[in-house]
PDB file of C-alpha atoms in Angstrom:
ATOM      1  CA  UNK A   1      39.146 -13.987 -68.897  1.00  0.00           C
ATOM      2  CA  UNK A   2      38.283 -16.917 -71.065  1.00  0.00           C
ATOM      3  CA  UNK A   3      34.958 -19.221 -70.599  1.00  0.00           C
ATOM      4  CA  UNK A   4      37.259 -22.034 -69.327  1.00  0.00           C
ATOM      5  CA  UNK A   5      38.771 -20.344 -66.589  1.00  0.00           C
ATOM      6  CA  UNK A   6      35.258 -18.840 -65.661  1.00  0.00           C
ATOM      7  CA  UNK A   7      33.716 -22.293 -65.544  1.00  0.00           C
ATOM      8  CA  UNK A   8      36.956 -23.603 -63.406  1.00  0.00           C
ATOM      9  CA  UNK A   9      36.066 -20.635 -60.778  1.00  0.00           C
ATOM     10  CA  UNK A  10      32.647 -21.594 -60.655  1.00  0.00           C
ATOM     11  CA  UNK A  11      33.149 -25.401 -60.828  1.00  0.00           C
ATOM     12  CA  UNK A  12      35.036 -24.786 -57.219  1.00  0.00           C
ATOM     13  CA  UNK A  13      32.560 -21.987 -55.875  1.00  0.00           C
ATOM     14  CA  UNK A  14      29.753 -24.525 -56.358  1.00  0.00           C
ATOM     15  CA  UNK A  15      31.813 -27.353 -54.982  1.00  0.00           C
ATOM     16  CA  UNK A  16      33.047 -25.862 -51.673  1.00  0.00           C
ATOM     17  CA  UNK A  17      29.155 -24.226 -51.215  1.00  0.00           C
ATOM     18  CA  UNK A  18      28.342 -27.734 -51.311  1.00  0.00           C
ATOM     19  CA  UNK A  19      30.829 -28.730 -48.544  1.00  0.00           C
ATOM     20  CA  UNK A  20      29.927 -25.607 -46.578  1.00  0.00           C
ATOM     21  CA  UNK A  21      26.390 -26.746 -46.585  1.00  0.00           C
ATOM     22  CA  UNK A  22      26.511 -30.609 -45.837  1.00  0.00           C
ATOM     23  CA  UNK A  23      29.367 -30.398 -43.671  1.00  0.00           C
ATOM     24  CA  UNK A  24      29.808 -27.305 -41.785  1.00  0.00           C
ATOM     25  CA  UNK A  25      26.249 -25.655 -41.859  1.00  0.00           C
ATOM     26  CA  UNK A  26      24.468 -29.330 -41.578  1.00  0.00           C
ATOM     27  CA  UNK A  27      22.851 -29.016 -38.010  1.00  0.00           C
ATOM     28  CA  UNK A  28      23.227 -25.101 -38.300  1.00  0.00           C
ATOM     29  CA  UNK A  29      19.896 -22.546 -38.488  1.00  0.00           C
ATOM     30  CA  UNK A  30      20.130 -20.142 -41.378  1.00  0.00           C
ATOM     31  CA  UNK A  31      17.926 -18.057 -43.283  1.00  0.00           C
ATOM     32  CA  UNK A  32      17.600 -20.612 -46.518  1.00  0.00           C
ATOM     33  CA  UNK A  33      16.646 -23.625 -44.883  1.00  0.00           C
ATOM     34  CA  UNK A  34      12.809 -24.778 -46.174  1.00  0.00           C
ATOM     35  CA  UNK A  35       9.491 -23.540 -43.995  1.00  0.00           C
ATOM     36  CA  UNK A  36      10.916 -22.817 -40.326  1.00  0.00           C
ATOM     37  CA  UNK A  37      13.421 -25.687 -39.891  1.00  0.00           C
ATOM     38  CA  UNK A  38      16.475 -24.638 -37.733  1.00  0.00           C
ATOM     39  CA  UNK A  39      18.498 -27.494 -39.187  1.00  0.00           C
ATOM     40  CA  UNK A  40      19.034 -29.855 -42.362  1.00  0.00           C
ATOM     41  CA  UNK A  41      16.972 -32.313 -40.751  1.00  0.00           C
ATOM     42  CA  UNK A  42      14.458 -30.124 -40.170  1.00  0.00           C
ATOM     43  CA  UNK A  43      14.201 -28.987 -42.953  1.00  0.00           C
ATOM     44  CA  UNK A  44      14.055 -32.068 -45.067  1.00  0.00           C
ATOM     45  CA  UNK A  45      10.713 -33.305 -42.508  1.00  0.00           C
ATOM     46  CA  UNK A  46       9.178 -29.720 -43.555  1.00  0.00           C
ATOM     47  CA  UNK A  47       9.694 -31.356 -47.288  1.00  0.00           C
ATOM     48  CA  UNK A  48       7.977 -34.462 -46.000  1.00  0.00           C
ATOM     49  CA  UNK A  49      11.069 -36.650 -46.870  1.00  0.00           C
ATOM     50  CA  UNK A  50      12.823 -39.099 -44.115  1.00  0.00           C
ATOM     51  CA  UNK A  51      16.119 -39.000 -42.575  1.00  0.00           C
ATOM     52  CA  UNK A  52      17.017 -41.795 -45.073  1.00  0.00           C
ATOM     53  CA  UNK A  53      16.237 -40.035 -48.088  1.00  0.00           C
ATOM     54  CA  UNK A  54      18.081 -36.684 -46.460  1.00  0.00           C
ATOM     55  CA  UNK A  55      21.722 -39.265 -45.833  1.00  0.00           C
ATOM     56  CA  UNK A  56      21.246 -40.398 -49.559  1.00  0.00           C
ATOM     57  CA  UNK A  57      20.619 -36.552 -50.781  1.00  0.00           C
ATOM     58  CA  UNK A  58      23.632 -35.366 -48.801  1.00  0.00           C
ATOM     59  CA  UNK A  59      25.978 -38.456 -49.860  1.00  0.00           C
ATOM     60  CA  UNK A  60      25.178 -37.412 -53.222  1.00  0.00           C
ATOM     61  CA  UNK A  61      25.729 -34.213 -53.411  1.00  0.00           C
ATOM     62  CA  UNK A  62      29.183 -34.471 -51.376  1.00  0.00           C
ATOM     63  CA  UNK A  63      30.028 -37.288 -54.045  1.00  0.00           C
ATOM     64  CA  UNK A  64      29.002 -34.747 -57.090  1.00  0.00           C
ATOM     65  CA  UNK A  65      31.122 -31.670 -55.056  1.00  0.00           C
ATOM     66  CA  UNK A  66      34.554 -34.083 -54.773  1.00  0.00           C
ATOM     67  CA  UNK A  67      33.636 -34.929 -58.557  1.00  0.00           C
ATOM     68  CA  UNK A  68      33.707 -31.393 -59.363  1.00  0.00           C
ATOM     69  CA  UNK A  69      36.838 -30.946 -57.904  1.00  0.00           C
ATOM     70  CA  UNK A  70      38.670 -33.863 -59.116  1.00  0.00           C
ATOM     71  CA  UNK A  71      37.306 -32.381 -62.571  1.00  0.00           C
ATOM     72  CA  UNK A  72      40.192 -30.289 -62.340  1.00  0.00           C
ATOM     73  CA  UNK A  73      42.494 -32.922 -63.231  1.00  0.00           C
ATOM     74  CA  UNK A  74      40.196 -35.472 -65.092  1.00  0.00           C
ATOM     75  CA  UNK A  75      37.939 -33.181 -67.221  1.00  0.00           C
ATOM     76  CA  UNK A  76      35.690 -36.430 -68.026  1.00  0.00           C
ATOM     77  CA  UNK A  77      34.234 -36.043 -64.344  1.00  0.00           C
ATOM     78  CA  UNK A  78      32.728 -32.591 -64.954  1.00  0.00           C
ATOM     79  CA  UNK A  79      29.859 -32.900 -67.000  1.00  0.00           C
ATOM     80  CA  UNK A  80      28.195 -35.813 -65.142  1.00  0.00           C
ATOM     81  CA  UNK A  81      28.988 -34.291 -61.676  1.00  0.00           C
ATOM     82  CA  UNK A  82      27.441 -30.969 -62.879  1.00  0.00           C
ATOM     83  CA  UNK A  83      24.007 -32.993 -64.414  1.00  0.00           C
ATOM     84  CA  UNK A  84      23.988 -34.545 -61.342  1.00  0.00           C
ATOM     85  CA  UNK A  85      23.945 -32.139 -58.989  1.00  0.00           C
ATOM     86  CA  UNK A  86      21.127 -30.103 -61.261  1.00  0.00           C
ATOM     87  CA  UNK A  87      19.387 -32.638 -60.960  1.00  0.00           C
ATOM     88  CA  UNK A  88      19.420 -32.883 -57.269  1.00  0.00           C
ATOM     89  CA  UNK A  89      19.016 -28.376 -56.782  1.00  0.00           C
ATOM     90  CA  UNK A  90      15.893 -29.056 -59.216  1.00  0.00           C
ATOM     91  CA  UNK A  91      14.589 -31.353 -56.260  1.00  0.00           C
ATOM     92  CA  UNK A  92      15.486 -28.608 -53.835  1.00  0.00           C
ATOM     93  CA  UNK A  93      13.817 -25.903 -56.130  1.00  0.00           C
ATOM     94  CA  UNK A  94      10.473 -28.249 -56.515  1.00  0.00           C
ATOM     95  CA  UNK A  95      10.265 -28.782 -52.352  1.00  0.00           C
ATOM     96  CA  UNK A  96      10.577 -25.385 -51.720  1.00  0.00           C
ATOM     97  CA  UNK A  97       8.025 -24.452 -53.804  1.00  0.00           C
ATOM     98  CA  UNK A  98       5.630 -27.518 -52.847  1.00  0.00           C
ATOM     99  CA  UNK A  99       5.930 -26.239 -49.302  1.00  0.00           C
ATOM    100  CA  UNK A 100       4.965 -22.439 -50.375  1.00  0.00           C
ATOM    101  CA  UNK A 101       8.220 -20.814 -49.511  1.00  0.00           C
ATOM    102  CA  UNK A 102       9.157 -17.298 -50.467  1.00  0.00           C
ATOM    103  CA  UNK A 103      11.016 -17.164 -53.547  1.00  0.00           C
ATOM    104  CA  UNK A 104      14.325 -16.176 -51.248  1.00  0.00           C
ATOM    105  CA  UNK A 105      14.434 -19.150 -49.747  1.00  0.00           C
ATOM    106  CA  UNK A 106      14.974 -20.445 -53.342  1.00  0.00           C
ATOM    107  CA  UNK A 107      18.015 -18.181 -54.216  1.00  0.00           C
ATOM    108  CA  UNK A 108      20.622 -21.089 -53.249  1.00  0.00           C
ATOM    109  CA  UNK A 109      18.923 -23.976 -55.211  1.00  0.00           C
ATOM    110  CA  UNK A 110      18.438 -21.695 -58.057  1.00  0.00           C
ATOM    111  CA  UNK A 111      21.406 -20.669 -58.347  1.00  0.00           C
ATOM    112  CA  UNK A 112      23.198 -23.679 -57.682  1.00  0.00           C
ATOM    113  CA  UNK A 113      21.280 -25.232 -60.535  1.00  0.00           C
ATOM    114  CA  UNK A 114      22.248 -22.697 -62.739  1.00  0.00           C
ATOM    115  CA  UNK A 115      25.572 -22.447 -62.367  1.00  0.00           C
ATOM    116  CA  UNK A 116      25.862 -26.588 -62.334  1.00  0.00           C
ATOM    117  CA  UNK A 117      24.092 -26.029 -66.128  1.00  0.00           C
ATOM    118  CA  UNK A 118      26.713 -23.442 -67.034  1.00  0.00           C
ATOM    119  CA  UNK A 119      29.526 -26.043 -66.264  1.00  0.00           C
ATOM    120  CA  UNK A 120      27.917 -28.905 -67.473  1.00  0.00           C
ATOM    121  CA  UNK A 121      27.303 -26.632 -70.884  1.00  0.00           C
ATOM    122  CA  UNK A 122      30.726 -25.488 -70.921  1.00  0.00           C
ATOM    123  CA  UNK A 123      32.637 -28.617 -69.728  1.00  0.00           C
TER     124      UNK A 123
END
């Protein structure tokens, strides 16, 4: 399997995990949310950051997701979509561990990040 096909696979994995989390799992309790929240917002008040800041966050990262996926037809879209969301699972990865989580509450954000840097690298 070539490099370019792997990085199309993982362009849409991290794009629909996206979706899954904003959209569908947004006011849902699971095991990766930050300290003891039970939902997104929640969660983002255990980081100390305000319901404005969590709209802007999740805007963001649902623009960078559909930019991912129209990357599949305009190429040009990929890179910055894929820096941009880093960016933002570096922020996730830096509030988890400001607020002393365990490390597995950091396996999504980590490996988010590092599969955005794979596309971005490869793109």
């Amino acid at each position: 399997m070539s490099i370019e096909i792997v990085r199309t696979i993982i362009q849409a994995i991290v794009a629909i995990g996206i979706y899954n989390v904003w959209i569908f799992r947004f006011g849902k309790s699971t095991n990766w949310r930050g300290g003891h929240s039970t939902n997104m917002q929640e969660e983002f008040a255990a980081y100390g950051l305000s319901r404005s800041i969590m709209f802007i966050v999740g805007t963001l990262k649902i623009l960078f997701a559909t930019l991912l996926l129209l990357g599949l037809f305009y190429p040009e879209l990929v890179r910055p979509a894929a820096f941009g969301l880093a960016i933002l699972m570096l922020g996730a990865i830096i509030r988890h561990i400001k607020i002393h989580d365990s490390f597995k509450k950091s396996i999504p954000a980590t490996t988010v990040f590092l599969l955005c840097i794979f596309v971005a690298y490869f793109s």
